[in-house]
PDB file of C-alpha atoms in Angstrom:
ATOM      1  CA  UNK A   1     -12.681   3.951  29.838  1.00  0.00           C
ATOM      2  CA  UNK A   2     -14.747   6.623  28.249  1.00  0.00           C
ATOM      3  CA  UNK A   3     -13.954   8.277  24.945  1.00  0.00           C
ATOM      4  CA  UNK A   4     -15.609  10.904  23.677  1.00  0.00           C
ATOM      5  CA  UNK A   5     -15.862  11.510  19.792  1.00  0.00           C
ATOM      6  CA  UNK A   6     -13.986  14.467  18.949  1.00  0.00           C
ATOM      7  CA  UNK A   7     -13.920  16.956  15.544  1.00  0.00           C
ATOM      8  CA  UNK A   8     -10.794  17.326  13.697  1.00  0.00           C
ATOM      9  CA  UNK A   9      -9.131  20.683  14.868  1.00  0.00           C
ATOM     10  CA  UNK A  10      -8.458  19.212  17.806  1.00  0.00           C
ATOM     11  CA  UNK A  11      -4.562  18.965  18.756  1.00  0.00           C
ATOM     12  CA  UNK A  12      -3.220  15.636  18.492  1.00  0.00           C
ATOM     13  CA  UNK A  13      -0.080  14.195  17.816  1.00  0.00           C
ATOM     14  CA  UNK A  14      -0.836  10.509  15.951  1.00  0.00           C
ATOM     15  CA  UNK A  15      -3.857   9.259  14.767  1.00  0.00           C
ATOM     16  CA  UNK A  16      -4.988   6.364  12.312  1.00  0.00           C
ATOM     17  CA  UNK A  17      -6.267   7.337   9.228  1.00  0.00           C
ATOM     18  CA  UNK A  18      -9.325   5.134   8.062  1.00  0.00           C
ATOM     19  CA  UNK A  19      -9.305   4.166   4.341  1.00  0.00           C
ATOM     20  CA  UNK A  20     -11.356   7.345   3.046  1.00  0.00           C
ATOM     21  CA  UNK A  21      -8.786   9.661   4.373  1.00  0.00           C
ATOM     22  CA  UNK A  22      -6.513   8.250   2.435  1.00  0.00           C
ATOM     23  CA  UNK A  23      -8.208   8.103  -0.170  1.00  0.00           C
ATOM     24  CA  UNK A  24      -9.483  11.926  -0.083  1.00  0.00           C
ATOM     25  CA  UNK A  25      -6.038  13.047   1.717  1.00  0.00           C
ATOM     26  CA  UNK A  26      -4.762  15.473  -1.278  1.00  0.00           C
ATOM     27  CA  UNK A  27      -8.104  17.396  -1.061  1.00  0.00           C
ATOM     28  CA  UNK A  28      -8.386  17.196   2.962  1.00  0.00           C
ATOM     29  CA  UNK A  29      -6.945  20.417   5.378  1.00  0.00           C
ATOM     30  CA  UNK A  30      -3.875  18.907   6.913  1.00  0.00           C
ATOM     31  CA  UNK A  31      -4.379  20.721  10.019  1.00  0.00           C
ATOM     32  CA  UNK A  32      -7.760  18.271  10.452  1.00  0.00           C
ATOM     33  CA  UNK A  33      -5.016  15.341  10.700  1.00  0.00           C
ATOM     34  CA  UNK A  34      -2.577  15.100  13.542  1.00  0.00           C
ATOM     35  CA  UNK A  35       1.466  15.903  13.176  1.00  0.00           C
ATOM     36  CA  UNK A  36       1.894  11.781  12.473  1.00  0.00           C
ATOM     37  CA  UNK A  37      -0.464   9.635  10.799  1.00  0.00           C
ATOM     38  CA  UNK A  38      -0.784   5.461  10.321  1.00  0.00           C
ATOM     39  CA  UNK A  39      -2.677   3.191   8.491  1.00  0.00           C
ATOM     40  CA  UNK A  40      -3.785  -0.157   9.328  1.00  0.00           C
ATOM     41  CA  UNK A  41      -2.309  -3.456   7.310  1.00  0.00           C
ATOM     42  CA  UNK A  42      -7.044  -3.602   6.633  1.00  0.00           C
ATOM     43  CA  UNK A  43      -6.737  -0.124   5.104  1.00  0.00           C
ATOM     44  CA  UNK A  44      -4.461  -1.295   3.118  1.00  0.00           C
ATOM     45  CA  UNK A  45      -6.232  -4.669   1.777  1.00  0.00           C
ATOM     46  CA  UNK A  46      -9.203  -1.875   0.875  1.00  0.00           C
ATOM     47  CA  UNK A  47      -7.148  -0.186  -1.356  1.00  0.00           C
ATOM     48  CA  UNK A  48      -5.577  -2.881  -2.774  1.00  0.00           C
ATOM     49  CA  UNK A  49      -8.748  -4.474  -3.556  1.00  0.00           C
ATOM     50  CA  UNK A  50     -10.364  -1.082  -4.966  1.00  0.00           C
ATOM     51  CA  UNK A  51      -8.681  -1.053  -8.891  1.00  0.00           C
ATOM     52  CA  UNK A  52     -10.399  -4.710  -8.989  1.00  0.00           C
ATOM     53  CA  UNK A  53     -13.639  -3.098  -7.943  1.00  0.00           C
ATOM     54  CA  UNK A  54     -13.736  -0.710 -10.550  1.00  0.00           C
ATOM     55  CA  UNK A  55     -16.676  -1.171 -13.131  1.00  0.00           C
ATOM     56  CA  UNK A  56     -16.862  -0.789 -16.899  1.00  0.00           C
ATOM     57  CA  UNK A  57     -18.362   1.632 -18.800  1.00  0.00           C
ATOM     58  CA  UNK A  58     -20.789  -0.778 -19.577  1.00  0.00           C
ATOM     59  CA  UNK A  59     -22.304  -0.831 -15.970  1.00  0.00           C
ATOM     60  CA  UNK A  60     -21.760   2.662 -14.940  1.00  0.00           C
ATOM     61  CA  UNK A  61     -21.300   5.923 -16.289  1.00  0.00           C
ATOM     62  CA  UNK A  62     -19.562   8.027 -13.236  1.00  0.00           C
ATOM     63  CA  UNK A  63     -16.217   7.445 -14.510  1.00  0.00           C
ATOM     64  CA  UNK A  64     -13.694   6.535 -17.445  1.00  0.00           C
ATOM     65  CA  UNK A  65     -12.751   2.989 -15.972  1.00  0.00           C
ATOM     66  CA  UNK A  66      -8.932   3.005 -17.139  1.00  0.00           C
ATOM     67  CA  UNK A  67      -8.381   6.424 -15.442  1.00  0.00           C
ATOM     68  CA  UNK A  68     -10.300   5.375 -12.309  1.00  0.00           C
ATOM     69  CA  UNK A  69      -8.225   2.385 -12.179  1.00  0.00           C
ATOM     70  CA  UNK A  70      -5.249   4.577 -12.490  1.00  0.00           C
ATOM     71  CA  UNK A  71      -6.267   6.657 -10.134  1.00  0.00           C
ATOM     72  CA  UNK A  72      -6.721   4.077  -7.446  1.00  0.00           C
ATOM     73  CA  UNK A  73      -3.338   2.729  -8.053  1.00  0.00           C
ATOM     74  CA  UNK A  74      -1.911   5.978  -7.426  1.00  0.00           C
ATOM     75  CA  UNK A  75      -3.597   6.400  -4.096  1.00  0.00           C
ATOM     76  CA  UNK A  76      -2.456   2.311  -3.321  1.00  0.00           C
ATOM     77  CA  UNK A  77       1.009   3.019  -4.229  1.00  0.00           C
ATOM     78  CA  UNK A  78       1.675   6.464  -2.320  1.00  0.00           C
ATOM     79  CA  UNK A  79       0.096   4.536   0.683  1.00  0.00           C
ATOM     80  CA  UNK A  80       2.636   1.688   0.378  1.00  0.00           C
ATOM     81  CA  UNK A  81       5.485   3.740   0.097  1.00  0.00           C
ATOM     82  CA  UNK A  82       5.003   5.913   2.850  1.00  0.00           C
ATOM     83  CA  UNK A  83       3.324   4.057   5.535  1.00  0.00           C
ATOM     84  CA  UNK A  84       4.171   1.134   7.235  1.00  0.00           C
ATOM     85  CA  UNK A  85       0.946  -0.447   8.213  1.00  0.00           C
ATOM     86  CA  UNK A  86       0.262  -1.806  11.503  1.00  0.00           C
ATOM     87  CA  UNK A  87      -1.071  -4.934  11.496  1.00  0.00           C
ATOM     88  CA  UNK A  88      -4.405  -6.388  12.514  1.00  0.00           C
ATOM     89  CA  UNK A  89      -3.093  -8.746  15.538  1.00  0.00           C
ATOM     90  CA  UNK A  90      -3.997 -10.060  19.211  1.00  0.00           C
ATOM     91  CA  UNK A  91      -4.429  -7.435  20.852  1.00  0.00           C
ATOM     92  CA  UNK A  92      -6.716  -6.229  17.318  1.00  0.00           C
ATOM     93  CA  UNK A  93      -8.423  -9.356  17.111  1.00  0.00           C
ATOM     94  CA  UNK A  94      -9.879  -9.549  21.190  1.00  0.00           C
ATOM     95  CA  UNK A  95     -10.392  -5.762  21.056  1.00  0.00           C
ATOM     96  CA  UNK A  96     -12.817  -6.832  17.758  1.00  0.00           C
ATOM     97  CA  UNK A  97     -15.394  -9.005  20.225  1.00  0.00           C
ATOM     98  CA  UNK A  98     -15.718  -5.613  22.070  1.00  0.00           C
ATOM     99  CA  UNK A  99     -16.869  -3.991  18.943  1.00  0.00           C
ATOM    100  CA  UNK A 100     -18.809  -6.193  17.796  1.00  0.00           C
ATOM    101  CA  UNK A 101     -20.701  -6.186  21.245  1.00  0.00           C
ATOM    102  CA  UNK A 102     -21.283  -2.721  20.709  1.00  0.00           C
ATOM    103  CA  UNK A 103     -22.092  -2.638  17.395  1.00  0.00           C
ATOM    104  CA  UNK A 104     -25.319  -5.351  18.576  1.00  0.00           C
ATOM    105  CA  UNK A 105     -26.184  -2.758  21.072  1.00  0.00           C
ATOM    106  CA  UNK A 106     -27.449  -0.576  18.815  1.00  0.00           C
ATOM    107  CA  UNK A 107     -29.201  -2.276  16.724  1.00  0.00           C
ATOM    108  CA  UNK A 108     -26.781  -2.904  14.036  1.00  0.00           C
ATOM    109  CA  UNK A 109     -25.159  -5.449  12.312  1.00  0.00           C
ATOM    110  CA  UNK A 110     -21.468  -5.953  12.197  1.00  0.00           C
ATOM    111  CA  UNK A 111     -21.279  -8.021   8.969  1.00  0.00           C
ATOM    112  CA  UNK A 112     -21.927  -5.384   7.022  1.00  0.00           C
ATOM    113  CA  UNK A 113     -19.320  -3.002   8.484  1.00  0.00           C
ATOM    114  CA  UNK A 114     -16.626  -5.508   9.657  1.00  0.00           C
ATOM    115  CA  UNK A 115     -13.393  -3.562   7.689  1.00  0.00           C
ATOM    116  CA  UNK A 116     -14.288  -0.401   8.978  1.00  0.00           C
ATOM    117  CA  UNK A 117     -15.088  -2.084  13.059  1.00  0.00           C
ATOM    118  CA  UNK A 118     -11.559  -4.275  12.002  1.00  0.00           C
ATOM    119  CA  UNK A 119      -9.809  -0.925  11.063  1.00  0.00           C
ATOM    120  CA  UNK A 120     -11.304   0.668  14.915  1.00  0.00           C
ATOM    121  CA  UNK A 121     -10.303  -2.425  16.487  1.00  0.00           C
ATOM    122  CA  UNK A 122      -6.413  -1.842  15.195  1.00  0.00           C
ATOM    123  CA  UNK A 123      -7.540   1.809  16.704  1.00  0.00           C
ATOM    124  CA  UNK A 124      -8.449   0.530  20.071  1.00  0.00           C
ATOM    125  CA  UNK A 125      -5.275  -2.192  20.217  1.00  0.00           C
ATOM    126  CA  UNK A 126      -2.552   0.661  19.595  1.00  0.00           C
ATOM    127  CA  UNK A 127      -4.798   3.441  21.526  1.00  0.00           C
ATOM    128  CA  UNK A 128      -5.000   5.649  18.838  1.00  0.00           C
ATOM    129  CA  UNK A 129      -7.344   7.958  18.000  1.00  0.00           C
ATOM    130  CA  UNK A 130      -9.152   6.981  14.416  1.00  0.00           C
ATOM    131  CA  UNK A 131      -9.689   9.713  12.089  1.00  0.00           C
ATOM    132  CA  UNK A 132     -12.433   9.762   9.617  1.00  0.00           C
ATOM    133  CA  UNK A 133     -15.052  10.980   6.879  1.00  0.00           C
ATOM    134  CA  UNK A 134     -17.167   9.042   7.822  1.00  0.00           C
ATOM    135  CA  UNK A 135     -18.579   8.845  11.792  1.00  0.00           C
ATOM    136  CA  UNK A 136     -21.287   7.029  11.746  1.00  0.00           C
ATOM    137  CA  UNK A 137     -20.009   4.150  10.355  1.00  0.00           C
ATOM    138  CA  UNK A 138     -18.384   4.113  13.993  1.00  0.00           C
ATOM    139  CA  UNK A 139     -21.325   5.061  16.064  1.00  0.00           C
ATOM    140  CA  UNK A 140     -21.991   3.306  18.937  1.00  0.00           C
ATOM    141  CA  UNK A 141     -18.432   2.830  19.798  1.00  0.00           C
ATOM    142  CA  UNK A 142     -17.314   6.651  21.830  1.00  0.00           C
ATOM    143  CA  UNK A 143     -17.016   4.352  24.949  1.00  0.00           C
ATOM    144  CA  UNK A 144     -14.074   2.356  23.222  1.00  0.00           C
ATOM    145  CA  UNK A 145     -12.073   4.712  21.180  1.00  0.00           C
ATOM    146  CA  UNK A 146     -11.781   8.437  19.942  1.00  0.00           C
ATOM    147  CA  UNK A 147     -13.482   9.110  16.855  1.00  0.00           C
ATOM    148  CA  UNK A 148     -12.126  12.157  15.150  1.00  0.00           C
ATOM    149  CA  UNK A 149     -14.649  13.647  12.551  1.00  0.00           C
ATOM    150  CA  UNK A 150     -13.121  14.915   9.657  1.00  0.00           C
ATOM    151  CA  UNK A 151     -15.259  17.393   7.206  1.00  0.00           C
ATOM    152  CA  UNK A 152     -15.268  15.226   3.716  1.00  0.00           C
ATOM    153  CA  UNK A 153     -13.879  17.596   1.170  1.00  0.00           C
ATOM    154  CA  UNK A 154     -16.015  18.385  -2.156  1.00  0.00           C
ATOM    155  CA  UNK A 155     -14.941  16.275  -4.932  1.00  0.00           C
ATOM    156  CA  UNK A 156     -15.320  17.185  -8.721  1.00  0.00           C
ATOM    157  CA  UNK A 157     -18.079  14.727 -10.519  1.00  0.00           C
ATOM    158  CA  UNK A 158     -15.546  13.288 -12.827  1.00  0.00           C
ATOM    159  CA  UNK A 159     -16.343  14.261 -16.935  1.00  0.00           C
ATOM    160  CA  UNK A 160     -18.583  12.627 -18.823  1.00  0.00           C
ATOM    161  CA  UNK A 161     -17.902   9.366 -20.972  1.00  0.00           C
ATOM    162  CA  UNK A 162     -17.887  10.550 -24.798  1.00  0.00           C
TER     163      UNK A 162
END
């Protein structure tokens, strides 16, 4: 079945959120999202890893590490409270094979994008449109699922470290 990519603003009753949408959700226009939203267990895994991936101030100057860790924990805790994540089950595992084949057919390497492709596989297995601010991550998959591009909100830069 052919499914075309779509733009935010079209009406959807339910959709799967990519991890970037969950992270930026407070800044995204709610009218760009469906009335009911879901996340995959893969997104919850990415959010769980996030606080551990904060780099110390000695390695970067983009954010204050403790504030960034707290921000990431806040996003994780809110997601855990709000959602009952859809598991990566047998149907998603089967869809992952099709997704991998589609990515290879475009000349891209699937291993570098495994997490994104697993989220896409859950969307396929559940027959849900996938909402993302990074539609390029799902290039070549339009024949397998509907990818809804959401405008990435402007994020104010973190104050410089003292």
